[in-house]
Amino acid sequence: MAKLFASINQPAMAVDAKTKFGPNAVLDKINPILKDKLAREEAKGMKSRPIRAISVGVPNVGKSTVLNRLVNRRAAQVGNRPGVTKGQQWLKSSDKLELLDTPGILWPKFQSQEIANKLALTGAIKENAYSSDDIALYALGKFRETMPAGLMTRYRLTEADLSYQMLTYY
Ligand SMILES: Nc1nc2c(ncn2[C@@H]2O[C@H](COP(=O)(O)OP(=O)(O)O)[C@@H](O)[C@H]2O)c(=O)[nH]1
Ligand SMILES: [Mg+2]
């Protein structure tokens, strides 16, 4: 992922929201990007204002969790389903950084069934918008292909179970 962003010249940092990281790490990343703008404002004698940043992304990827980490409290509501964040609120991370949590966004039409399946699987789409049987079969097929060992451990399956030809999924 870091390579992908580097290849399009997009500053990026990978974080695990479950372990500690703070506003300074983020500000270290943002400040060089805004350097010219901040210098212009200072030259005009404007007093320095906090940087305001918003979270953008598909539902249920951890936006609110990252923001809570940055404000060091549970200000933004978190949940393992899409649509937990409703409305919008500015959160104070430090004197230098304010953050806006937003509900996730999805584009109006998915390019393929594969993309729709993956979004459903990661919990980005509301459960009543798809058939959970179809998505479960899709997941089973996918995991059988990409991580059979993990699948066997998690569901206590044998090799024979995995090679069982019952799956027709689309
Ligand atoms: N393991 C792990 N789980 C996370 C991480 N960030 C968020 N989660 C979990 O993912 C789910 C969705 O998080 P949330 O912040 O509500 O996502 P949002 O819809 O993008 O705001 C919650 O159950 C979080 O506890 C992370 O970095 N690691
Ligand atoms: Mg949220």
mmCIF file of C-alpha atoms and ligand atoms in Angstrom:
data_model
loop_
_atom_site.group_PDB
_atom_site.id
_atom_site.type_symbol
_atom_site.label_atom_id
_atom_site.label_comp_id
_atom_site.label_asym_id
_atom_site.label_seq_id
_atom_site.Cartn_x
_atom_site.Cartn_y
_atom_site.Cartn_z
ATOM 1 C CA MET A 1 0.000 0.000 0.000
ATOM 2 C CA ALA A 2 2.782 2.408 0.978
ATOM 3 C CA LYS A 3 4.401 1.616 -2.392
ATOM 4 C CA LEU A 4 1.173 2.338 -4.251
ATOM 5 C CA PHE A 5 0.858 5.782 -2.678
ATOM 6 C CA ALA A 6 4.541 6.505 -3.233
ATOM 7 C CA SER A 7 4.135 5.595 -6.912
ATOM 8 C CA ILE A 8 1.464 8.269 -7.337
ATOM 9 C CA ASN A 9 3.445 10.726 -5.239
ATOM 10 C CA GLN A 10 0.834 10.788 -2.503
ATOM 11 C CA PRO A 11 2.157 11.229 1.037
ATOM 12 C CA ALA A 12 0.912 8.360 3.179
ATOM 13 C CA MET A 13 1.500 6.670 6.499
ATOM 14 C CA ALA A 14 0.356 3.256 7.660
ATOM 15 C CA VAL A 15 -1.042 3.040 11.184
ATOM 16 C CA ASP A 16 -2.591 0.356 13.311
ATOM 17 C CA ALA A 17 -5.353 2.110 15.192
ATOM 18 C CA LYS A 18 -5.234 -0.528 17.917
ATOM 19 C CA THR A 19 -1.735 0.516 18.986
ATOM 20 C CA LYS A 20 -0.737 3.913 20.204
ATOM 21 C CA PHE A 21 0.215 6.721 17.889
ATOM 22 C CA GLY A 22 -0.413 10.414 18.393
ATOM 23 C CA PRO A 23 -1.088 13.708 16.668
ATOM 24 C CA ASN A 24 2.610 14.556 16.390
ATOM 25 C CA ALA A 25 3.282 11.702 13.989
ATOM 26 C CA VAL A 26 0.441 12.956 11.807
ATOM 27 C CA LEU A 27 1.500 16.593 12.075
ATOM 28 C CA ASP A 28 5.029 15.616 11.050
ATOM 29 C CA LYS A 29 3.477 14.289 7.867
ATOM 30 C CA ILE A 30 1.083 17.191 7.271
ATOM 31 C CA ASN A 31 3.352 20.158 8.079
ATOM 32 C CA PRO A 32 5.786 19.721 5.162
ATOM 33 C CA ILE A 33 2.830 19.433 2.776
ATOM 34 C CA LEU A 34 1.301 22.675 4.050
ATOM 35 C CA LYS A 35 4.658 24.410 4.468
ATOM 36 C CA ASP A 36 4.108 26.992 1.703
ATOM 37 C CA LYS A 37 0.580 27.812 2.792
ATOM 38 C CA LEU A 38 1.600 28.176 6.429
ATOM 39 C CA ALA A 39 4.558 30.405 5.453
ATOM 40 C CA ARG A 40 2.278 32.625 3.330
ATOM 41 C CA GLU A 41 -0.160 33.028 6.197
ATOM 42 C CA GLU A 42 2.628 33.861 8.610
ATOM 43 C CA ALA A 43 4.087 36.405 6.172
ATOM 44 C CA LYS A 44 0.699 38.124 6.039
ATOM 45 C CA GLY A 45 0.774 38.311 9.813
ATOM 46 C CA MET A 46 -2.148 35.933 10.208
ATOM 47 C CA LYS A 47 -2.191 34.204 13.521
ATOM 48 C CA SER A 48 -1.666 30.504 13.265
ATOM 49 C CA ARG A 49 -4.852 28.486 13.240
ATOM 50 C CA PRO A 50 -5.191 24.789 13.893
ATOM 51 C CA ILE A 51 -4.990 22.607 10.802
ATOM 52 C CA ARG A 52 -8.394 21.129 10.067
ATOM 53 C CA ALA A 53 -8.519 17.662 8.540
ATOM 54 C CA ILE A 54 -11.356 15.302 7.710
ATOM 55 C CA SER A 55 -11.618 11.534 7.547
ATOM 56 C CA VAL A 56 -12.729 10.127 4.219
ATOM 57 C CA GLY A 57 -13.209 6.513 3.257
ATOM 58 C CA VAL A 58 -15.601 3.625 2.741
ATOM 59 C CA PRO A 59 -17.626 2.578 5.788
ATOM 60 C CA ASN A 60 -16.182 0.344 8.503
ATOM 61 C CA VAL A 61 -12.479 0.739 7.707
ATOM 62 C CA GLY A 62 -11.530 2.326 11.038
ATOM 63 C CA LYS A 63 -11.849 6.063 10.377
ATOM 64 C CA SER A 64 -13.470 6.820 13.739
ATOM 65 C CA THR A 65 -11.004 4.567 15.563
ATOM 66 C CA VAL A 66 -8.048 6.468 14.085
ATOM 67 C CA LEU A 67 -9.628 9.797 15.030
ATOM 68 C CA ASN A 68 -10.277 8.638 18.589
ATOM 69 C CA ARG A 69 -6.629 7.656 18.828
ATOM 70 C CA LEU A 70 -5.666 11.155 17.720
ATOM 71 C CA VAL A 71 -7.918 12.931 20.194
ATOM 72 C CA ASN A 72 -7.038 10.393 22.859
ATOM 73 C CA ARG A 73 -10.592 9.687 23.929
ATOM 74 C CA ARG A 74 -13.670 7.990 22.607
ATOM 75 C CA ALA A 75 -15.182 11.041 20.988
ATOM 76 C CA ALA A 76 -16.155 9.431 17.714
ATOM 77 C CA GLN A 77 -18.524 6.477 17.757
ATOM 78 C CA VAL A 78 -17.003 3.187 16.627
ATOM 79 C CA GLY A 79 -18.717 -0.037 15.599
ATOM 80 C CA ASN A 80 -18.152 -3.129 13.534
ATOM 81 C CA ARG A 81 -20.813 -2.267 10.978
ATOM 82 C CA PRO A 82 -21.345 0.439 8.395
ATOM 83 C CA GLY A 83 -23.228 3.631 9.203
ATOM 84 C CA VAL A 84 -22.200 4.030 12.854
ATOM 85 C CA THR A 85 -20.964 7.592 12.349
ATOM 86 C CA LYS A 86 -23.894 9.882 11.775
ATOM 87 C CA GLY A 87 -23.769 13.647 11.356
ATOM 88 C CA GLN A 88 -20.489 15.519 11.661
ATOM 89 C CA GLN A 89 -18.425 16.859 14.551
ATOM 90 C CA TRP A 90 -15.094 18.724 14.823
ATOM 91 C CA LEU A 91 -12.791 17.103 17.375
ATOM 92 C CA LYS A 92 -9.832 18.827 18.959
ATOM 93 C CA SER A 93 -6.694 16.727 18.683
ATOM 94 C CA SER A 94 -4.230 19.383 19.848
ATOM 95 C CA ASP A 95 -3.876 23.166 19.578
ATOM 96 C CA LYS A 96 -2.510 22.495 16.123
ATOM 97 C CA LEU A 97 -4.934 19.912 14.787
ATOM 98 C CA GLU A 98 -8.710 19.608 14.562
ATOM 99 C CA LEU A 99 -10.405 16.627 12.982
ATOM 100 C CA LEU A 100 -13.799 16.010 11.429
ATOM 101 C CA ASP A 101 -15.214 12.523 11.499
ATOM 102 C CA THR A 102 -17.608 11.763 8.674
ATOM 103 C CA PRO A 103 -19.892 8.896 7.775
ATOM 104 C CA GLY A 104 -18.290 6.644 5.162
ATOM 105 C CA ILE A 105 -18.823 7.134 1.483
ATOM 106 C CA LEU A 106 -19.485 4.654 -1.288
ATOM 107 C CA TRP A 107 -19.764 5.329 -4.975
ATOM 108 C CA PRO A 108 -23.237 4.944 -6.517
ATOM 109 C CA LYS A 109 -22.567 1.977 -8.780
ATOM 110 C CA PHE A 110 -19.973 -0.773 -8.374
ATOM 111 C CA GLN A 111 -17.937 -1.629 -11.465
ATOM 112 C CA SER A 112 -18.245 -5.352 -10.894
ATOM 113 C CA GLN A 113 -19.884 -7.984 -8.738
ATOM 114 C CA GLU A 114 -16.408 -8.812 -7.381
ATOM 115 C CA ILE A 115 -16.023 -5.278 -5.987
ATOM 116 C CA ALA A 116 -19.526 -5.367 -4.505
ATOM 117 C CA ASN A 117 -18.761 -8.751 -2.889
ATOM 118 C CA LYS A 118 -15.540 -7.481 -1.331
ATOM 119 C CA LEU A 119 -17.220 -4.370 0.068
ATOM 120 C CA ALA A 120 -20.010 -6.495 1.538
ATOM 121 C CA LEU A 121 -17.438 -8.851 3.027
ATOM 122 C CA THR A 122 -15.523 -6.069 4.767
ATOM 123 C CA GLY A 123 -18.746 -4.706 6.235
ATOM 124 C CA ALA A 124 -18.901 -1.563 4.116
ATOM 125 C CA ILE A 125 -22.429 -2.232 2.898
ATOM 126 C CA LYS A 126 -25.536 -2.391 5.070
ATOM 127 C CA GLU A 127 -26.548 -5.985 5.702
ATOM 128 C CA ASN A 128 -30.034 -5.657 4.330
ATOM 129 C CA ALA A 129 -28.674 -4.700 0.906
ATOM 130 C CA TYR A 130 -27.271 -8.128 0.013
ATOM 131 C CA SER A 131 -27.856 -11.829 0.555
ATOM 132 C CA SER A 132 -25.558 -12.989 3.350
ATOM 133 C CA ASP A 133 -25.601 -16.556 1.919
ATOM 134 C CA ASP A 134 -24.134 -15.316 -1.351
ATOM 135 C CA ILE A 135 -21.449 -13.315 0.442
ATOM 136 C CA ALA A 136 -20.625 -16.216 2.777
ATOM 137 C CA LEU A 137 -20.146 -18.490 -0.244
ATOM 138 C CA TYR A 138 -18.044 -15.858 -1.952
ATOM 139 C CA ALA A 139 -15.893 -15.547 1.199
ATOM 140 C CA LEU A 140 -15.534 -19.297 1.508
ATOM 141 C CA GLY A 141 -14.395 -19.577 -2.116
ATOM 142 C CA LYS A 142 -11.986 -16.687 -1.695
ATOM 143 C CA PHE A 143 -10.446 -17.951 1.543
ATOM 144 C CA ARG A 144 -10.206 -21.491 0.155
ATOM 145 C CA GLU A 145 -8.151 -20.063 -2.658
ATOM 146 C CA THR A 146 -6.008 -17.533 -0.776
ATOM 147 C CA MET A 147 -5.600 -18.846 2.791
ATOM 148 C CA PRO A 148 -6.677 -22.496 3.065
ATOM 149 C CA ALA A 149 -4.559 -23.042 6.186
ATOM 150 C CA GLY A 150 -6.263 -20.193 8.044
ATOM 151 C CA LEU A 151 -9.665 -21.451 6.977
ATOM 152 C CA MET A 152 -8.901 -24.980 8.206
ATOM 153 C CA THR A 153 -7.672 -23.754 11.585
ATOM 154 C CA ARG A 154 -10.561 -21.361 12.119
ATOM 155 C CA TYR A 155 -13.282 -23.890 11.307
ATOM 156 C CA ARG A 156 -11.361 -27.049 12.262
ATOM 157 C CA LEU A 157 -11.517 -28.504 8.768
ATOM 158 C CA THR A 158 -9.443 -31.213 7.165
ATOM 159 C CA GLU A 159 -7.886 -31.182 3.699
ATOM 160 C CA ALA A 160 -10.729 -33.448 2.634
ATOM 161 C CA ASP A 161 -13.319 -30.927 3.820
ATOM 162 C CA LEU A 162 -11.623 -28.248 1.773
ATOM 163 C CA SER A 163 -11.498 -30.218 -1.440
ATOM 164 C CA TYR A 164 -15.159 -31.134 -1.125
ATOM 165 C CA GLN A 165 -16.791 -30.036 -4.360
ATOM 166 C CA MET A 166 -19.953 -28.355 -3.291
ATOM 167 C CA LEU A 167 -19.195 -24.794 -4.047
ATOM 168 C CA THR A 168 -20.806 -22.992 -6.850
ATOM 169 C CA TYR A 169 -20.523 -19.341 -6.137
ATOM 170 C CA TYR A 170 -20.612 -16.285 -8.291
HETATM 171 N N1 LIG B 1 -7.709 -4.923 14.284
HETATM 172 C C1 LIG B 1 -8.042 -3.647 14.028
HETATM 173 N N2 LIG B 1 -9.347 -3.313 14.089
HETATM 174 C C2 LIG B 1 -9.693 -2.025 13.849
HETATM 175 C C3 LIG B 1 -8.688 -1.052 13.499
HETATM 176 N N3 LIG B 1 -9.329 0.125 13.299
HETATM 177 C C4 LIG B 1 -10.647 -0.106 13.502
HETATM 178 N N4 LIG B 1 -10.884 -1.391 13.840
HETATM 179 C C5 LIG B 1 -12.218 -1.995 14.121
HETATM 180 O O1 LIG B 1 -12.990 -1.882 12.914
HETATM 181 C C6 LIG B 1 -14.368 -1.607 13.204
HETATM 182 C C7 LIG B 1 -14.821 -0.351 12.473
HETATM 183 O O2 LIG B 1 -14.183 0.787 13.028
HETATM 184 P P1 LIG B 1 -14.778 2.277 12.903
HETATM 185 O O3 LIG B 1 -13.722 3.189 13.449
HETATM 186 O O4 LIG B 1 -16.145 2.395 13.467
HETATM 187 O O5 LIG B 1 -14.841 2.427 11.306
HETATM 188 P P2 LIG B 1 -15.463 3.646 10.433
HETATM 189 O O6 LIG B 1 -16.822 3.185 9.985
HETATM 190 O O7 LIG B 1 -14.525 3.753 9.244
HETATM 191 O O8 LIG B 1 -15.490 4.874 11.275
HETATM 192 C C8 LIG B 1 -14.467 -1.492 14.723
HETATM 193 O O9 LIG B 1 -14.926 -2.750 15.212
HETATM 194 C C9 LIG B 1 -13.024 -1.211 15.154
HETATM 195 O O10 LIG B 1 -12.773 -1.663 16.466
HETATM 196 C C10 LIG B 1 -7.297 -1.457 13.448
HETATM 197 O O11 LIG B 1 -6.374 -0.678 13.148
HETATM 198 N N5 LIG B 1 -7.045 -2.769 13.728
HETATM 199 MG MG MG B 2 -17.107 6.033 11.811
#
